[in-house]
């Protein structure tokens, strides 16, 4: 058992109504409010990705583009993991001859895009939602620390 005393077959709160994230530590600091808000899915917010109704992925009338847009409908933390993973594997990506000459400029463009996204998300957090999220602010600091690299 992963968590001793937790019953996986019959959990005490199956809908997790009593669950409170650790980062929701004060009325003025709620990360769940921010992460569950519409800007919490950047690609969906700007209509790049698309949400499909349940069961429609297997239907024949749904096109490949809509299926792809559904696949990239991920929360912002997933985009952040991909961004930081690319930084982690940057030396390995330089070994690929087809993309090696463009890699510095691609990374510069990605860092600029992430910087703009970070400013927009900070604006949404502080001005629109009027909230404070410890996780979000720590990621803003990490993003701006990484941009000059």
Short mmCIF file of N, CA and C in Angstrom, two decimals:
data_model
loop_
_atom_site.label_atom_id
_atom_site.label_comp_id
_atom_site.label_asym_id
_atom_site.label_seq_id
_atom_site.Cartn_x
_atom_site.Cartn_y
_atom_site.Cartn_z
N UNK A 1 0.82 -1.18 0.00
CA UNK A 1 0.00 0.00 0.00
C UNK A 1 0.87 1.25 0.00
N UNK A 2 0.50 2.21 -0.83
CA UNK A 2 1.30 3.43 -0.93
C UNK A 2 1.10 4.30 0.31
N UNK A 3 -0.15 4.52 0.69
CA UNK A 3 -0.46 5.32 1.87
C UNK A 3 -1.10 4.41 2.92
N UNK A 4 -0.39 4.11 3.98
CA UNK A 4 -0.96 3.23 5.01
C UNK A 4 -2.22 3.85 5.61
N UNK A 5 -3.24 3.03 5.77
CA UNK A 5 -4.49 3.47 6.36
C UNK A 5 -5.48 4.03 5.37
N UNK A 6 -5.06 4.28 4.12
CA UNK A 6 -5.99 4.80 3.11
C UNK A 6 -6.61 3.63 2.38
N UNK A 7 -7.92 3.62 2.30
CA UNK A 7 -8.64 2.54 1.64
C UNK A 7 -8.94 2.96 0.20
N UNK A 8 -8.23 2.34 -0.73
CA UNK A 8 -8.41 2.67 -2.14
C UNK A 8 -9.75 2.18 -2.67
N UNK A 9 -10.24 1.05 -2.15
CA UNK A 9 -11.50 0.51 -2.64
C UNK A 9 -12.70 1.27 -2.10
N UNK A 10 -12.60 1.85 -0.90
CA UNK A 10 -13.69 2.63 -0.30
C UNK A 10 -13.11 3.86 0.39
N UNK A 11 -12.76 4.90 -0.39
CA UNK A 11 -12.21 6.10 0.26
C UNK A 11 -13.28 6.81 1.08
N UNK A 12 -12.87 7.50 2.12
CA UNK A 12 -13.81 8.20 3.00
C UNK A 12 -14.51 9.35 2.28
N UNK A 13 -13.82 9.99 1.35
CA UNK A 13 -14.38 11.14 0.62
C UNK A 13 -14.12 10.94 -0.87
N UNK A 14 -14.95 10.15 -1.58
CA UNK A 14 -14.66 9.82 -2.98
C UNK A 14 -14.61 11.03 -3.91
N UNK A 15 -15.41 12.05 -3.66
CA UNK A 15 -15.39 13.24 -4.51
C UNK A 15 -14.38 14.28 -4.04
N UNK A 16 -13.67 13.97 -2.97
CA UNK A 16 -12.63 14.83 -2.41
C UNK A 16 -13.15 16.23 -2.06
N UNK A 17 -14.37 16.30 -1.53
CA UNK A 17 -14.95 17.58 -1.15
C UNK A 17 -14.23 18.20 0.05
N UNK A 18 -13.67 17.38 0.89
CA UNK A 18 -12.97 17.88 2.07
C UNK A 18 -11.50 18.19 1.78
N UNK A 19 -11.04 17.88 0.56
CA UNK A 19 -9.63 18.11 0.21
C UNK A 19 -9.34 19.60 0.12
N UNK A 20 -8.24 20.00 0.72
CA UNK A 20 -7.79 21.39 0.63
C UNK A 20 -6.30 21.37 0.29
N UNK A 21 -5.91 21.95 -0.85
CA UNK A 21 -4.49 21.95 -1.22
C UNK A 21 -3.64 22.66 -0.18
N UNK A 22 -2.41 22.22 -0.06
CA UNK A 22 -1.48 22.78 0.91
C UNK A 22 -1.23 24.27 0.66
N UNK A 23 -1.27 24.67 -0.61
CA UNK A 23 -0.97 26.07 -0.93
C UNK A 23 -2.16 27.00 -0.68
N UNK A 24 -3.32 26.47 -0.31
CA UNK A 24 -4.46 27.30 0.10
C UNK A 24 -4.36 27.53 1.61
N UNK A 25 -3.43 28.37 2.02
CA UNK A 25 -3.16 28.51 3.45
C UNK A 25 -3.79 29.75 4.07
N UNK A 26 -4.39 30.64 3.28
CA UNK A 26 -5.03 31.83 3.82
C UNK A 26 -6.13 32.28 2.85
N UNK A 27 -7.10 33.06 3.32
CA UNK A 27 -8.16 33.53 2.42
C UNK A 27 -7.62 34.40 1.28
N UNK A 28 -6.51 35.07 1.50
CA UNK A 28 -5.93 35.92 0.47
C UNK A 28 -4.90 35.18 -0.39
N UNK A 29 -4.65 33.92 -0.10
CA UNK A 29 -3.66 33.13 -0.85
C UNK A 29 -4.25 31.77 -1.19
N UNK A 30 -4.84 31.66 -2.37
CA UNK A 30 -5.45 30.41 -2.82
C UNK A 30 -4.87 30.02 -4.17
N UNK A 31 -4.06 28.99 -4.19
CA UNK A 31 -3.53 28.54 -5.47
C UNK A 31 -4.59 27.79 -6.28
N UNK A 32 -5.51 27.11 -5.61
CA UNK A 32 -6.52 26.34 -6.35
C UNK A 32 -7.43 27.26 -7.16
N UNK A 33 -7.72 28.45 -6.63
CA UNK A 33 -8.54 29.41 -7.36
C UNK A 33 -7.84 29.81 -8.66
N UNK A 34 -6.55 30.04 -8.57
CA UNK A 34 -5.78 30.48 -9.73
C UNK A 34 -5.62 29.34 -10.74
N UNK A 35 -5.22 28.17 -10.25
CA UNK A 35 -4.94 27.05 -11.15
C UNK A 35 -6.19 26.52 -11.84
N UNK A 36 -7.36 26.71 -11.23
CA UNK A 36 -8.60 26.24 -11.83
C UNK A 36 -9.31 27.34 -12.62
N UNK A 37 -8.76 28.54 -12.67
CA UNK A 37 -9.36 29.63 -13.43
C UNK A 37 -9.11 29.42 -14.93
N UNK A 38 -9.86 30.10 -15.79
CA UNK A 38 -9.63 29.94 -17.25
C UNK A 38 -8.20 30.20 -17.71
N UNK A 39 -7.47 31.20 -17.17
CA UNK A 39 -6.07 31.35 -17.60
C UNK A 39 -5.16 30.22 -17.15
N UNK A 40 -5.65 29.31 -16.33
CA UNK A 40 -4.87 28.15 -15.89
C UNK A 40 -4.61 27.15 -17.01
N UNK A 41 -5.33 27.31 -18.11
CA UNK A 41 -5.07 26.53 -19.33
C UNK A 41 -4.84 27.54 -20.46
N UNK A 42 -3.61 27.96 -20.56
CA UNK A 42 -3.21 29.02 -21.49
C UNK A 42 -3.64 28.73 -22.93
N UNK A 43 -3.42 27.51 -23.39
CA UNK A 43 -3.72 27.18 -24.79
C UNK A 43 -5.22 27.18 -25.05
N UNK A 44 -6.01 26.75 -24.07
CA UNK A 44 -7.47 26.78 -24.25
C UNK A 44 -7.98 28.21 -24.15
N UNK A 45 -7.42 28.99 -23.27
CA UNK A 45 -7.86 30.36 -23.08
C UNK A 45 -7.72 31.17 -24.37
N UNK A 46 -6.64 30.93 -25.10
CA UNK A 46 -6.41 31.64 -26.35
C UNK A 46 -6.88 30.85 -27.58
N UNK A 47 -7.73 29.87 -27.36
CA UNK A 47 -8.40 29.09 -28.42
C UNK A 47 -7.42 28.35 -29.33
N UNK A 48 -6.24 28.00 -28.80
CA UNK A 48 -5.29 27.19 -29.56
C UNK A 48 -5.66 25.73 -29.40
N UNK A 49 -5.96 25.33 -28.18
CA UNK A 49 -6.43 23.96 -27.94
C UNK A 49 -7.95 23.99 -27.82
N UNK A 50 -8.52 22.80 -27.78
CA UNK A 50 -9.97 22.69 -27.79
C UNK A 50 -10.42 21.57 -26.87
N UNK A 51 -11.49 21.79 -26.18
CA UNK A 51 -12.07 20.76 -25.33
C UNK A 51 -13.14 20.02 -26.14
N UNK A 52 -13.04 18.71 -26.14
CA UNK A 52 -14.03 17.89 -26.84
C UNK A 52 -15.01 17.29 -25.85
N UNK A 53 -16.26 17.11 -26.25
CA UNK A 53 -17.21 16.43 -25.36
C UNK A 53 -16.75 15.00 -25.10
N UNK A 54 -17.09 14.45 -23.94
CA UNK A 54 -16.68 13.07 -23.63
C UNK A 54 -17.16 12.07 -24.68
N UNK A 55 -16.26 11.20 -25.09
CA UNK A 55 -16.59 10.16 -26.06
C UNK A 55 -16.49 10.58 -27.51
N UNK A 56 -16.21 11.84 -27.78
CA UNK A 56 -16.18 12.29 -29.18
C UNK A 56 -14.84 12.05 -29.85
N UNK A 57 -13.81 11.70 -29.08
CA UNK A 57 -12.48 11.47 -29.65
C UNK A 57 -12.51 10.27 -30.60
N UNK A 58 -13.31 9.26 -30.32
CA UNK A 58 -13.36 8.05 -31.14
C UNK A 58 -14.32 8.17 -32.32
N UNK A 59 -15.11 9.22 -32.36
CA UNK A 59 -16.07 9.37 -33.46
C UNK A 59 -15.35 9.69 -34.76
N UNK A 60 -15.94 9.21 -35.87
CA UNK A 60 -15.32 9.40 -37.18
C UNK A 60 -15.47 10.83 -37.69
N UNK A 61 -16.49 11.55 -37.23
CA UNK A 61 -16.73 12.90 -37.75
C UNK A 61 -15.83 13.96 -37.11
N UNK A 62 -15.05 13.58 -36.12
CA UNK A 62 -14.11 14.52 -35.49
C UNK A 62 -12.80 14.47 -36.28
N UNK A 63 -12.38 15.62 -36.80
CA UNK A 63 -11.20 15.67 -37.64
C UNK A 63 -9.89 15.53 -36.87
N UNK A 64 -8.82 15.32 -37.61
CA UNK A 64 -7.50 15.16 -37.00
C UNK A 64 -7.03 16.43 -36.30
N UNK A 65 -7.37 17.59 -36.87
CA UNK A 65 -6.96 18.85 -36.25
C UNK A 65 -7.65 19.02 -34.90
N UNK A 66 -8.94 18.70 -34.84
CA UNK A 66 -9.66 18.79 -33.57
C UNK A 66 -9.11 17.80 -32.55
N UNK A 67 -8.73 16.62 -33.00
CA UNK A 67 -8.13 15.63 -32.09
C UNK A 67 -6.79 16.13 -31.57
N UNK A 68 -5.99 16.74 -32.45
CA UNK A 68 -4.72 17.30 -32.01
C UNK A 68 -4.94 18.44 -31.02
N UNK A 69 -5.91 19.30 -31.31
CA UNK A 69 -6.21 20.41 -30.41
C UNK A 69 -6.69 19.91 -29.05
N UNK A 70 -7.35 18.76 -29.03
CA UNK A 70 -7.77 18.15 -27.78
C UNK A 70 -6.56 17.59 -27.03
N UNK A 71 -5.61 17.00 -27.76
CA UNK A 71 -4.42 16.43 -27.12
C UNK A 71 -3.54 17.48 -26.46
N UNK A 72 -3.50 18.69 -27.02
CA UNK A 72 -2.65 19.72 -26.44
C UNK A 72 -3.38 20.58 -25.41
N UNK A 73 -4.60 20.20 -25.05
CA UNK A 73 -5.35 20.91 -24.03
C UNK A 73 -4.86 20.49 -22.65
N UNK A 74 -3.75 21.08 -22.23
CA UNK A 74 -3.10 20.71 -20.97
C UNK A 74 -3.03 21.93 -20.07
N UNK A 75 -2.97 21.73 -18.76
CA UNK A 75 -2.81 22.87 -17.85
C UNK A 75 -1.42 23.51 -17.97
N UNK A 76 -1.31 24.73 -17.51
CA UNK A 76 -0.04 25.46 -17.60
C UNK A 76 1.14 24.75 -16.95
N UNK A 77 0.98 24.05 -15.82
CA UNK A 77 2.14 23.35 -15.27
C UNK A 77 2.75 22.32 -16.22
N UNK A 78 1.94 21.70 -17.06
CA UNK A 78 2.48 20.74 -18.04
C UNK A 78 3.33 21.48 -19.06
N UNK A 79 2.88 22.65 -19.49
CA UNK A 79 3.68 23.46 -20.41
C UNK A 79 5.00 23.86 -19.76
N UNK A 80 4.95 24.18 -18.47
CA UNK A 80 6.17 24.54 -17.75
C UNK A 80 7.15 23.39 -17.65
N UNK A 81 6.63 22.20 -17.41
CA UNK A 81 7.50 21.01 -17.34
C UNK A 81 8.18 20.80 -18.69
N UNK A 82 7.44 20.96 -19.78
CA UNK A 82 8.03 20.81 -21.12
C UNK A 82 9.11 21.88 -21.37
N UNK A 83 8.83 23.11 -20.95
CA UNK A 83 9.78 24.20 -21.14
C UNK A 83 11.07 23.94 -20.37
N UNK A 84 10.95 23.55 -19.10
CA UNK A 84 12.15 23.29 -18.30
C UNK A 84 12.86 22.01 -18.74
N UNK A 85 12.12 21.03 -19.25
CA UNK A 85 12.75 19.81 -19.78
C UNK A 85 13.58 20.14 -21.02
N UNK A 86 13.08 21.03 -21.86
CA UNK A 86 13.86 21.44 -23.03
C UNK A 86 15.16 22.12 -22.60
N UNK A 87 15.09 22.92 -21.55
CA UNK A 87 16.32 23.53 -21.03
C UNK A 87 17.27 22.48 -20.47
N UNK A 88 16.72 21.49 -19.83
CA UNK A 88 17.55 20.44 -19.26
C UNK A 88 18.28 19.66 -20.35
N UNK A 89 17.56 19.39 -21.45
CA UNK A 89 18.13 18.60 -22.53
C UNK A 89 18.72 19.44 -23.67
N UNK A 90 18.93 20.71 -23.42
CA UNK A 90 19.48 21.60 -24.45
C UNK A 90 20.79 21.07 -25.04
N UNK A 91 21.76 20.62 -24.24
CA UNK A 91 23.00 20.10 -24.85
C UNK A 91 22.75 18.89 -25.75
N UNK A 92 21.82 18.04 -25.37
CA UNK A 92 21.52 16.87 -26.21
C UNK A 92 20.83 17.30 -27.51
N UNK A 93 20.02 18.34 -27.44
CA UNK A 93 19.35 18.82 -28.65
C UNK A 93 20.33 19.45 -29.64
N UNK A 94 21.45 19.96 -29.13
CA UNK A 94 22.46 20.55 -30.02
C UNK A 94 23.17 19.50 -30.86
N UNK A 95 23.06 18.24 -30.48
CA UNK A 95 23.71 17.16 -31.22
C UNK A 95 22.95 16.85 -32.52
N UNK A 96 21.66 17.16 -32.57
CA UNK A 96 20.84 16.88 -33.75
C UNK A 96 21.21 17.88 -34.84
N UNK A 97 21.83 17.41 -35.94
CA UNK A 97 22.35 18.35 -36.95
C UNK A 97 21.27 19.19 -37.63
N UNK A 98 20.08 18.65 -37.79
CA UNK A 98 19.03 19.38 -38.52
C UNK A 98 18.56 20.63 -37.77
N UNK A 99 18.58 20.59 -36.45
CA UNK A 99 18.07 21.73 -35.69
C UNK A 99 19.14 22.48 -34.91
N UNK A 100 20.36 21.97 -34.87
CA UNK A 100 21.42 22.59 -34.08
C UNK A 100 21.67 24.06 -34.43
N UNK A 101 21.72 24.44 -35.71
CA UNK A 101 21.98 25.86 -36.01
C UNK A 101 20.87 26.80 -35.51
N UNK A 102 19.66 26.31 -35.47
CA UNK A 102 18.53 27.16 -35.07
C UNK A 102 18.25 27.12 -33.57
N UNK A 103 18.87 26.22 -32.84
CA UNK A 103 18.54 26.03 -31.42
C UNK A 103 18.71 27.29 -30.58
N UNK A 104 19.81 28.04 -30.70
CA UNK A 104 19.92 29.24 -29.86
C UNK A 104 18.78 30.23 -30.09
N UNK A 105 18.39 30.41 -31.35
CA UNK A 105 17.30 31.34 -31.65
C UNK A 105 15.94 30.79 -31.23
N UNK A 106 15.76 29.47 -31.36
CA UNK A 106 14.51 28.86 -30.90
C UNK A 106 14.37 29.00 -29.38
N UNK A 107 15.46 28.78 -28.68
CA UNK A 107 15.40 28.92 -27.23
C UNK A 107 15.21 30.38 -26.82
N UNK A 108 15.83 31.29 -27.53
CA UNK A 108 15.63 32.71 -27.24
C UNK A 108 14.16 33.09 -27.45
N UNK A 109 13.58 32.64 -28.56
CA UNK A 109 12.16 32.92 -28.84
C UNK A 109 11.26 32.29 -27.79
N UNK A 110 11.57 31.05 -27.39
CA UNK A 110 10.77 30.38 -26.36
C UNK A 110 10.87 31.12 -25.03
N UNK A 111 12.06 31.58 -24.67
CA UNK A 111 12.23 32.32 -23.41
C UNK A 111 11.47 33.65 -23.45
N UNK A 112 11.50 34.32 -24.59
CA UNK A 112 10.75 35.57 -24.72
C UNK A 112 9.25 35.31 -24.61
N UNK A 113 8.77 34.24 -25.26
CA UNK A 113 7.34 33.89 -25.18
C UNK A 113 6.95 33.53 -23.75
N UNK A 114 7.79 32.77 -23.07
CA UNK A 114 7.50 32.41 -21.68
C UNK A 114 7.55 33.64 -20.79
N UNK A 115 8.45 34.57 -21.07
CA UNK A 115 8.50 35.81 -20.30
C UNK A 115 7.22 36.62 -20.45
N UNK A 116 6.73 36.73 -21.68
CA UNK A 116 5.46 37.44 -21.91
C UNK A 116 4.29 36.72 -21.25
N UNK A 117 4.30 35.39 -21.35
CA UNK A 117 3.24 34.60 -20.72
C UNK A 117 3.27 34.79 -19.20
N UNK A 118 4.47 34.85 -18.63
CA UNK A 118 4.61 35.03 -17.19
C UNK A 118 4.07 36.38 -16.75
N UNK A 119 4.37 37.42 -17.51
CA UNK A 119 3.85 38.75 -17.18
C UNK A 119 2.33 38.76 -17.27
N UNK A 120 1.78 38.13 -18.31
CA UNK A 120 0.33 38.07 -18.47
C UNK A 120 -0.32 37.28 -17.32
N UNK A 121 0.28 36.14 -16.95
CA UNK A 121 -0.26 35.35 -15.85
C UNK A 121 -0.17 36.10 -14.53
N UNK A 122 0.90 36.84 -14.31
CA UNK A 122 1.03 37.64 -13.09
C UNK A 122 -0.04 38.73 -13.06
N UNK A 123 -0.30 39.34 -14.20
CA UNK A 123 -1.37 40.34 -14.29
C UNK A 123 -2.72 39.70 -13.94
N UNK A 124 -2.99 38.53 -14.51
CA UNK A 124 -4.24 37.83 -14.20
C UNK A 124 -4.34 37.49 -12.72
N UNK A 125 -3.23 37.06 -12.14
CA UNK A 125 -3.23 36.67 -10.73
C UNK A 125 -3.51 37.86 -9.83
N UNK A 126 -2.76 38.93 -9.98
CA UNK A 126 -2.83 40.05 -9.04
C UNK A 126 -3.94 41.05 -9.34
N UNK A 127 -4.21 41.31 -10.63
CA UNK A 127 -5.17 42.35 -10.99
C UNK A 127 -6.56 41.77 -11.24
N UNK A 128 -6.65 40.73 -12.04
CA UNK A 128 -7.95 40.19 -12.40
C UNK A 128 -8.54 39.34 -11.26
N UNK A 129 -7.77 38.36 -10.79
CA UNK A 129 -8.27 37.47 -9.74
C UNK A 129 -8.09 38.04 -8.33
N UNK A 130 -7.20 39.03 -8.18
CA UNK A 130 -6.90 39.65 -6.87
C UNK A 130 -6.58 38.57 -5.84
N UNK A 131 -5.59 37.78 -6.18
CA UNK A 131 -5.21 36.64 -5.34
C UNK A 131 -3.69 36.58 -5.24
N UNK A 132 -3.21 35.71 -4.38
CA UNK A 132 -1.78 35.45 -4.25
C UNK A 132 -1.58 33.95 -4.23
N UNK A 133 -0.70 33.47 -5.08
CA UNK A 133 -0.43 32.04 -5.19
C UNK A 133 1.08 31.83 -5.01
N UNK A 134 1.44 31.14 -3.93
CA UNK A 134 2.85 30.92 -3.63
C UNK A 134 3.52 30.13 -4.75
N UNK A 135 2.84 29.11 -5.25
CA UNK A 135 3.39 28.28 -6.32
C UNK A 135 3.60 29.12 -7.57
N UNK A 136 2.62 29.94 -7.91
CA UNK A 136 2.71 30.76 -9.12
C UNK A 136 3.85 31.77 -9.03
N UNK A 137 3.92 32.47 -7.92
CA UNK A 137 4.96 33.48 -7.76
C UNK A 137 6.35 32.85 -7.78
N UNK A 138 6.50 31.67 -7.19
CA UNK A 138 7.80 31.00 -7.24
C UNK A 138 8.16 30.62 -8.68
N UNK A 139 7.17 30.27 -9.48
CA UNK A 139 7.45 29.95 -10.89
C UNK A 139 7.77 31.21 -11.68
N UNK A 140 7.15 32.34 -11.32
CA UNK A 140 7.50 33.59 -11.99
C UNK A 140 8.96 33.93 -11.73
N UNK A 141 9.41 33.75 -10.51
CA UNK A 141 10.81 34.01 -10.16
C UNK A 141 11.72 33.05 -10.94
N UNK A 142 11.36 31.77 -11.00
CA UNK A 142 12.17 30.79 -11.73
C UNK A 142 12.22 31.12 -13.22
N UNK A 143 11.10 31.51 -13.80
CA UNK A 143 11.07 31.85 -15.22
C UNK A 143 11.98 33.05 -15.51
N UNK A 144 11.87 34.09 -14.71
CA UNK A 144 12.70 35.27 -14.98
C UNK A 144 14.16 35.05 -14.63
N UNK A 145 14.45 34.09 -13.78
CA UNK A 145 15.84 33.73 -13.53
C UNK A 145 16.42 32.95 -14.71
N UNK A 146 15.57 32.22 -15.41
CA UNK A 146 16.02 31.38 -16.51
C UNK A 146 16.10 32.13 -17.84
N UNK A 147 15.32 33.19 -18.00
CA UNK A 147 15.28 33.90 -19.28
C UNK A 147 16.65 34.43 -19.71
N UNK A 148 17.46 35.03 -18.85
CA UNK A 148 18.77 35.50 -19.31
C UNK A 148 19.73 34.39 -19.73
N UNK A 149 19.47 33.16 -19.29
CA UNK A 149 20.39 32.07 -19.63
C UNK A 149 20.20 31.75 -21.05
#
